[in-house]
CSV table of C-alpha atoms in Angstrom, one decimal:
chain,number,residue,atom,x,y,z
A,50,MET,CA,123.8,-94.6,73.6
A,51,ALA,CA,127.1,-93.7,72.2
A,52,ARG,CA,127.9,-94.9,68.6
A,53,ARG,CA,131.2,-96.6,68.0
A,54,SER,CA,133.4,-95.1,65.4
A,55,ALA,CA,132.8,-96.4,61.9
A,56,VAL,CA,136.5,-96.7,61.4
A,57,ALA,CA,136.9,-98.8,64.5
A,58,HIS,CA,133.9,-100.8,63.5
A,59,GLY,CA,135.3,-101.4,60.1
A,60,ARG,CA,138.7,-102.4,61.5
A,61,GLU,CA,137.0,-104.9,63.9
A,62,THR,CA,134.8,-106.3,61.1
A,63,ALA,CA,137.8,-106.8,58.8
A,64,VAL,CA,139.6,-108.6,61.6
A,65,GLU,CA,136.7,-110.8,62.3
A,66,GLN,CA,136.2,-111.6,58.7
A,67,GLU,CA,139.9,-112.4,58.4
A,68,ARG,CA,139.6,-114.7,61.4
A,69,ALA,CA,136.6,-116.3,59.8
A,70,LEU,CA,138.5,-117.2,56.5
A,71,PRO,CA,140.0,-120.6,56.3
A,72,PRO,CA,143.7,-121.0,55.7
A,73,ALA,CA,145.2,-120.2,52.3
A,74,ASP,CA,145.8,-123.8,51.4
A,75,ASP,CA,142.2,-124.6,52.1
A,76,ARG,CA,141.1,-121.7,50.0
A,77,ARG,CA,143.2,-122.9,47.0
A,78,ALA,CA,141.8,-126.4,47.4
A,79,ASN,CA,138.3,-125.1,47.5
A,80,GLY,CA,138.9,-122.9,44.5
A,81,ALA,CA,140.2,-126.0,42.5
A,82,ALA,CA,137.2,-127.9,43.6
A,83,ARG,CA,134.9,-125.1,42.4
A,84,GLY,CA,136.8,-124.9,39.1
A,85,GLY,CA,136.2,-128.7,38.7
A,86,ASP,CA,132.6,-128.1,39.4
A,87,ARG,CA,132.5,-125.4,36.7
A,88,SER,CA,134.2,-127.8,34.3
A,89,ARG,CA,131.6,-130.4,35.0
A,90,ALA,CA,128.9,-127.9,34.6
A,91,GLY,CA,130.3,-127.0,31.1
A,92,ARG,CA,130.7,-130.6,29.9
A,93,TRP,CA,130.5,-129.7,26.1
A,94,GLY,CA,133.8,-127.9,26.1
A,95,GLY,CA,135.7,-130.7,27.9
A,96,SER,CA,134.1,-133.6,25.9
A,97,GLY,CA,134.9,-131.8,22.6
A,98,GLY,CA,138.6,-131.5,23.6
A,99,ARG,CA,138.8,-135.2,24.4
A,100,TRP,CA,137.1,-136.1,21.1
A,101,TRP,CA,139.7,-134.3,19.1
A,102,VAL,CA,142.5,-136.0,21.2
A,103,TRP,CA,141.0,-139.5,20.4
A,104,LEU,CA,140.7,-138.6,16.7
A,105,GLY,CA,144.3,-137.5,16.6
A,106,ARG,CA,145.4,-140.7,18.3
A,107,ALA,CA,143.3,-142.8,15.8
A,108,ILE,CA,144.9,-141.0,12.8
A,109,LEU,CA,148.4,-141.5,14.3
A,110,TRP,CA,147.8,-145.2,14.8
A,111,ALA,CA,146.5,-145.6,11.3
A,112,VAL,CA,149.7,-144.0,9.9
A,113,ILE,CA,151.9,-146.2,12.1
A,114,ILE,CA,150.0,-149.3,10.9
A,115,VAL,CA,150.4,-148.3,7.2
A,116,ILE,CA,154.1,-147.7,7.7
A,117,LEU,CA,154.6,-151.1,9.4
A,118,VAL,CA,152.6,-153.0,6.8
A,119,ASN,CA,154.6,-151.4,3.9
A,120,GLY,CA,157.8,-152.0,5.7
A,121,ILE,CA,157.0,-155.7,6.2
A,122,ARG,CA,155.5,-156.2,2.7
A,123,ALA,CA,158.3,-154.6,0.7
A,124,PRO,CA,161.2,-157.0,1.7
A,125,PHE,CA,158.8,-159.9,1.4
A,126,GLU,CA,157.9,-159.0,-2.2
A,127,ARG,CA,161.6,-158.6,-3.0
A,128,PHE,CA,162.3,-162.0,-1.5
A,129,THR,CA,159.6,-163.7,-3.4
A,130,SER,CA,160.6,-162.0,-6.6
A,131,ASP,CA,164.3,-163.1,-6.2
A,132,THR,CA,163.1,-166.6,-5.3
A,133,ALA,CA,161.1,-166.8,-8.5
A,134,ALA,CA,163.9,-165.5,-10.6
A,135,SER,CA,166.4,-168.0,-9.1
A,136,GLY,CA,164.2,-171.0,-9.7
A,137,GLY,CA,162.4,-171.2,-6.3
A,138,GLY,CA,159.1,-170.2,-8.0
A,139,ALA,CA,158.5,-169.9,-11.7
A,140,SER,CA,161.4,-171.3,-13.7
A,141,PRO,CA,163.8,-168.7,-15.2
A,142,GLN,CA,163.7,-168.0,-18.9
A,143,LYS,CA,165.4,-170.8,-20.7
A,144,GLY,CA,168.7,-169.9,-22.2
A,145,ALA,CA,168.5,-166.3,-21.2
A,146,GLY,CA,171.7,-164.4,-22.0
A,147,PHE,CA,172.9,-166.7,-24.8
A,148,PRO,CA,173.8,-164.6,-28.0
A,149,ALA,CA,171.5,-166.5,-30.3
A,150,SER,CA,172.1,-164.4,-33.5
A,151,ALA,CA,175.9,-164.5,-33.3
A,152,GLY,CA,175.9,-168.1,-32.2
A,153,GLY,CA,173.7,-169.1,-35.1
A,154,ALA,CA,176.0,-167.3,-37.5
A,155,PHE,CA,179.0,-169.0,-36.1
A,156,ALA,CA,177.4,-172.5,-36.4
A,157,LEU,CA,176.4,-171.7,-40.0
A,158,GLN,CA,179.9,-170.9,-41.0
A,159,PHE,CA,181.2,-174.0,-39.3
A,160,ALA,CA,178.6,-176.2,-41.0
A,161,SER,CA,179.6,-174.8,-44.4
A,162,VAL,CA,183.1,-176.2,-43.8
A,163,TYR,CA,182.1,-179.3,-41.9
A,164,LEU,CA,179.6,-180.6,-44.5
A,165,ASN,CA,181.9,-180.2,-47.5
A,166,TYR,CA,184.9,-182.4,-47.7
A,167,ASP,CA,187.1,-184.1,-50.3
A,168,GLN,CA,189.9,-186.5,-49.7
A,169,LYS,CA,192.0,-184.6,-52.2
A,170,SER,CA,191.8,-181.4,-50.1
A,171,ALA,CA,191.6,-182.9,-46.6
A,172,ALA,CA,194.5,-180.8,-45.2
A,173,ALA,CA,192.7,-177.5,-46.3
A,174,ARG,CA,189.5,-178.6,-44.6
A,175,GLU,CA,191.3,-179.3,-41.4
A,176,ALA,CA,193.0,-175.9,-41.5
A,177,GLN,CA,189.6,-174.3,-41.9
A,178,LEU,CA,188.0,-176.3,-39.1
A,179,ARG,CA,190.7,-175.3,-36.6
A,180,ALA,CA,189.0,-171.9,-36.4
A,181,PHE,CA,185.8,-173.5,-35.0
A,182,ILE,CA,186.8,-176.6,-33.0
A,183,PRO,CA,188.4,-176.9,-29.5
A,184,GLU,CA,192.2,-177.0,-29.1
A,185,GLY,CA,193.4,-180.6,-29.2
A,186,ALA,CA,190.4,-181.9,-31.0
A,187,ASP,CA,190.6,-184.3,-34.0
A,188,GLY,CA,191.5,-182.1,-36.9
A,189,GLN,CA,188.9,-183.6,-39.2
A,190,PHE,CA,186.3,-183.6,-36.4
A,191,GLY,CA,185.1,-187.1,-37.0
A,192,TRP,CA,185.7,-187.6,-40.8
A,193,ASN,CA,188.1,-190.4,-41.6
A,194,GLY,CA,189.5,-188.6,-44.7
A,195,VAL,CA,187.9,-190.9,-47.3
A,196,GLY,CA,185.3,-189.9,-50.0
A,197,GLN,CA,183.7,-186.5,-50.6
A,198,SER,CA,180.6,-184.6,-49.8
A,199,GLN,CA,179.1,-181.3,-51.0
A,200,VAL,CA,176.1,-179.4,-49.9
A,201,GLN,CA,174.1,-177.0,-52.0
A,202,SER,CA,172.3,-175.1,-49.3
A,203,VAL,CA,172.9,-174.4,-45.6
A,204,GLN,CA,170.8,-172.2,-43.3
A,205,VAL,CA,170.0,-171.8,-39.6
A,206,ALA,CA,166.6,-173.3,-38.7
A,207,GLY,CA,166.7,-172.6,-35.0
A,208,VAL,CA,168.7,-172.0,-31.8
A,209,ASP,CA,167.9,-174.0,-28.7
A,210,ALA,CA,169.7,-172.1,-25.9
A,211,ARG,CA,170.2,-174.4,-22.9
A,212,ASP,CA,171.7,-171.7,-20.7
A,213,ALA,CA,173.7,-168.5,-21.0
A,214,ASN,CA,176.7,-170.3,-22.4
A,215,ASN,CA,175.4,-173.4,-24.2
A,216,ALA,CA,173.1,-173.8,-27.2
A,217,VAL,CA,172.3,-176.3,-29.9
A,218,VAL,CA,172.0,-174.6,-33.3
A,219,THR,CA,169.9,-176.5,-35.8
A,220,VAL,CA,171.1,-176.1,-39.4
A,221,LEU,CA,168.9,-177.1,-42.4
A,222,ALA,CA,171.0,-178.4,-45.3
A,223,ARG,CA,170.5,-179.9,-48.7
A,224,SER,CA,172.9,-182.4,-50.3
A,225,ALA,CA,172.3,-184.4,-53.4
A,226,ASP,CA,168.7,-183.3,-53.5
A,227,LYS,CA,168.1,-184.5,-50.0
A,228,TRP,CA,167.3,-182.4,-47.0
A,229,PHE,CA,168.5,-183.0,-43.5
A,230,ARG,CA,169.1,-181.2,-40.2
A,231,LEU,CA,172.4,-180.9,-38.4
A,232,ALA,CA,172.5,-180.2,-34.6
A,233,VAL,CA,175.5,-178.1,-33.8
A,234,PRO,CA,176.5,-177.6,-30.1
A,235,VAL,CA,178.0,-174.2,-29.5
A,236,TYR,CA,179.6,-172.8,-26.4
A,237,SER,CA,179.8,-169.0,-25.9
A,238,SER,CA,181.9,-167.0,-23.4
A,239,ASN,CA,182.6,-163.2,-23.4
A,240,GLY,CA,181.7,-162.9,-27.1
A,241,ALA,CA,183.9,-165.8,-28.2
A,242,PHE,CA,182.5,-169.1,-29.6
A,243,VAL,CA,183.6,-172.7,-30.1
A,244,ILE,CA,182.0,-175.9,-31.3
A,245,SER,CA,181.8,-177.7,-28.0
A,246,ALA,CA,181.1,-181.3,-29.3
A,247,ARG,CA,180.6,-183.2,-32.6
A,248,PRO,CA,177.4,-182.4,-34.4
A,249,ALA,CA,174.6,-184.8,-34.9
A,250,LEU,CA,172.5,-185.6,-38.1
A,251,LEU,CA,168.8,-185.3,-37.6
A,252,PRO,CA,165.9,-186.1,-40.0
A,253,PRO,CA,164.4,-183.2,-42.0
A,254,PRO,CA,161.3,-181.4,-40.6
A,255,ALA,CA,158.1,-183.5,-41.1
A,256,LYS,CA,155.6,-182.4,-43.7
A,257,ALA,CA,152.4,-181.1,-42.0
A,258,ALA,CA,148.9,-181.9,-43.2
A,259,LEU,CA,146.7,-179.0,-43.9
A,260,PRO,CA,143.4,-178.9,-41.9
A,261,GLN,CA,140.2,-179.7,-43.8
A,262,GLN,CA,138.4,-176.6,-44.9
A,263,GLY,CA,134.7,-176.4,-45.4
A,264,VAL,CA,133.6,-175.5,-48.9
A,265,ARG,CA,132.8,-171.8,-48.9
A,266,GLU,CA,130.0,-170.5,-51.0
A,267,ARG,CA,131.5,-168.5,-53.9
A,268,ASP,CA,130.1,-165.3,-55.4
A,269,SER,CA,130.4,-166.1,-59.1
A,270,ALA,CA,128.9,-162.8,-60.2
A,271,LEU,CA,131.6,-160.9,-58.3
A,272,GLU,CA,134.3,-163.1,-59.6
A,273,THR,CA,133.2,-162.3,-63.2
A,274,GLU,CA,133.1,-158.6,-62.3
A,275,LEU,CA,136.6,-158.5,-60.7
A,276,SER,CA,138.4,-160.5,-63.4
A,277,PRO,CA,139.0,-157.6,-65.8
A,278,VAL,CA,139.6,-155.2,-62.9
A,279,LEU,CA,142.4,-157.4,-61.5
A,280,THR,CA,143.8,-158.1,-65.0
A,281,THR,CA,144.5,-154.4,-65.4
A,282,PHE,CA,145.7,-154.1,-61.8
A,283,PHE,CA,148.3,-156.9,-62.1
A,284,GLN,CA,149.6,-155.5,-65.4
A,285,ALA,CA,150.4,-152.3,-63.6
A,286,TYR,CA,151.7,-154.2,-60.6
A,287,ALA,CA,154.2,-156.1,-62.8
A,288,ARG,CA,155.6,-152.8,-64.1
A,289,ASN,CA,155.3,-150.9,-60.9
A,290,ASP,CA,153.4,-148.3,-62.8
A,291,GLN,CA,152.6,-145.9,-60.0
A,292,ALA,CA,150.2,-143.7,-62.1
A,293,ALA,CA,148.1,-146.8,-62.9
A,294,LEU,CA,148.3,-148.3,-59.5
A,295,ALA,CA,147.2,-145.0,-57.9
A,296,ARG,CA,143.8,-145.4,-59.7
A,297,PHE,CA,143.3,-148.7,-57.9
A,298,ALA,CA,144.6,-147.8,-54.5
A,299,THR,CA,142.4,-146.6,-51.6
A,300,GLY,CA,144.4,-145.4,-48.6
A,301,ALA,CA,148.1,-146.2,-48.6
A,302,PRO,CA,149.9,-146.2,-52.0
A,303,ILE,CA,150.6,-149.6,-53.6
A,304,THR,CA,154.1,-150.6,-54.5
A,305,GLY,CA,154.5,-152.9,-57.5
A,306,LEU,CA,157.2,-155.4,-58.4
A,307,THR,CA,160.6,-154.4,-59.7
A,308,PRO,CA,160.3,-153.5,-63.4
A,309,ASP,CA,161.3,-156.3,-65.8
A,310,SER,CA,161.5,-158.9,-62.9
A,311,VAL,CA,158.5,-160.7,-64.4
A,312,THR,CA,156.1,-160.4,-67.3
A,313,PHE,CA,152.4,-160.6,-66.7
A,314,VAL,CA,150.6,-163.4,-68.5
A,315,GLN,CA,147.1,-163.8,-67.2
A,316,VAL,CA,144.8,-163.8,-64.1
A,317,ARG,CA,144.0,-167.5,-64.1
A,318,GLU,CA,141.4,-167.6,-61.4
A,319,VAL,CA,139.5,-165.3,-59.0
A,320,ASN,CA,138.0,-166.7,-55.8
A,321,ALA,CA,135.5,-164.5,-54.1
A,322,PRO,CA,133.5,-165.8,-51.2
A,323,ARG,CA,130.1,-164.3,-50.4
A,324,GLY,CA,130.2,-161.4,-48.0
A,325,GLY,CA,129.5,-157.7,-47.6
A,326,ALA,CA,128.5,-155.6,-50.5
A,327,GLY,CA,131.1,-152.8,-49.9
A,328,ASP,CA,134.2,-154.9,-49.1
A,329,ARG,CA,135.5,-158.3,-49.8
A,330,THR,CA,138.7,-160.3,-49.4
A,331,VAL,CA,139.4,-162.3,-52.6
A,332,THR,CA,142.2,-164.5,-53.9
A,333,ALA,CA,143.6,-164.4,-57.4
A,334,THR,CA,145.9,-166.8,-59.2
A,335,VAL,CA,148.3,-165.0,-61.5
A,336,ALA,CA,150.6,-166.5,-64.2
A,337,TRP,CA,154.0,-164.8,-64.5
A,338,GLN,CA,156.7,-165.4,-67.0
A,339,ILE,CA,160.2,-165.3,-65.5
A,340,PRO,CA,163.0,-163.7,-67.5
A,341,GLY,CA,165.6,-166.2,-68.6
A,342,ALA,CA,163.1,-169.1,-68.4
A,343,ALA,CA,162.6,-171.2,-71.5
A,344,ALA,CA,160.0,-169.9,-74.0
A,345,GLY,CA,156.6,-170.6,-72.7
A,346,GLY,CA,157.7,-171.2,-69.1
A,347,GLU,CA,155.2,-169.8,-66.6
A,348,LEU,CA,154.9,-169.6,-62.8
A,349,GLU,CA,151.5,-169.4,-61.2
A,350,GLN,CA,151.2,-167.6,-57.8
A,351,THR,CA,148.3,-166.8,-55.5
A,352,TYR,CA,147.6,-163.4,-54.0
A,353,GLU,CA,145.1,-162.3,-51.4
A,354,LEU,CA,143.5,-158.9,-52.0
A,355,ALA,CA,141.4,-156.8,-49.7
A,356,MET,CA,138.9,-155.0,-52.0
A,357,VAL,CA,136.7,-152.0,-51.3
A,358,LYS,CA,133.8,-150.8,-53.4
A,359,LYS,CA,133.2,-147.0,-53.8
A,360,ASP,CA,131.0,-145.3,-56.3
A,361,ASN,CA,130.3,-148.6,-58.2
A,362,ALA,CA,134.1,-149.1,-58.6
A,363,TRP,CA,136.4,-151.7,-56.9
A,364,TYR,CA,139.6,-150.6,-55.3
A,365,VAL,CA,142.5,-152.5,-53.8
A,366,LYS,CA,143.1,-151.7,-50.1
A,367,GLU,CA,145.9,-154.2,-49.6
A,368,ILE,CA,147.7,-157.0,-51.5
A,369,ARG,CA,149.6,-159.8,-49.8
A,370,GLY,CA,150.3,-163.5,-49.8
A,371,THR,CA,147.6,-165.9,-48.7
A,372,THR,CA,147.4,-168.5,-45.9
A,373,GLU,CA,144.2,-169.9,-47.2
A,374,PRO,CA,144.8,-173.6,-47.8
A,375,GLY,CA,144.2,-174.5,-51.5
A,376,ALA,CA,143.2,-170.9,-52.4
A,377,SER,CA,142.5,-170.5,-56.1
């Protein structure tokens, strides 16, 4: 049997195989399907990619939410803050903006003129008042021009600012050994002042009653021990003897009184309550003689001293006035 040519056979086989292949479009579709099958077969790689996508989306949404919340909250906080400052919430600070120091000084100068008058010099008083009172106001500002008055002391006791332009300055004055208060209305604008209305006399401040204090147990042995120590200390304190005061001081140096302003007489009493062995706060009543006073004239004053004990010796850590009711 004759064999066909391999070349012819190969050509025919190729032709037959080409005829057996599906169209090109079908091959691409089948290839895509097989690629999808391979993707499903390797699920770990596809799932990992989607997981990162979802994580990125979650982070993006979180950032967007934070931006939105801050964007809404910021104007709301500014609105509530402005509302509170304008009176919608907490009330604004009373009298904010009124120049209290300058207004008080202006009222003090006015009161010094207003509270002193004499019918013999009424015209001079009126001329002085014109610098304080409004234009067109009564020149004597309520005084009928009869009699006389003189005050020995005038000082500002307080400033009640009603708003940025208006305040009532309370002046404490003494006339003929009597104390009283004068309420002076003051108007301020751009650094200028004027007495906006006639003042009003008010009663002097009431005298307060001290609270009842329990009797503290006193350390009589320590009081006896400290009496000579404090006598030497106050002698140096009266002369401002820095060398002597340095021997008593522990910590900051102690400054004494102006030399010759007083003369030391005696430590009249030492009051030492019971307490710690190494430190104690005591009060001492000291008698001073004031220069120029009549012979034998004395003035007793009470001091509070913070004492510290070191190497069996007592030192003065601090000296000041006392707030202890009835001390010494």
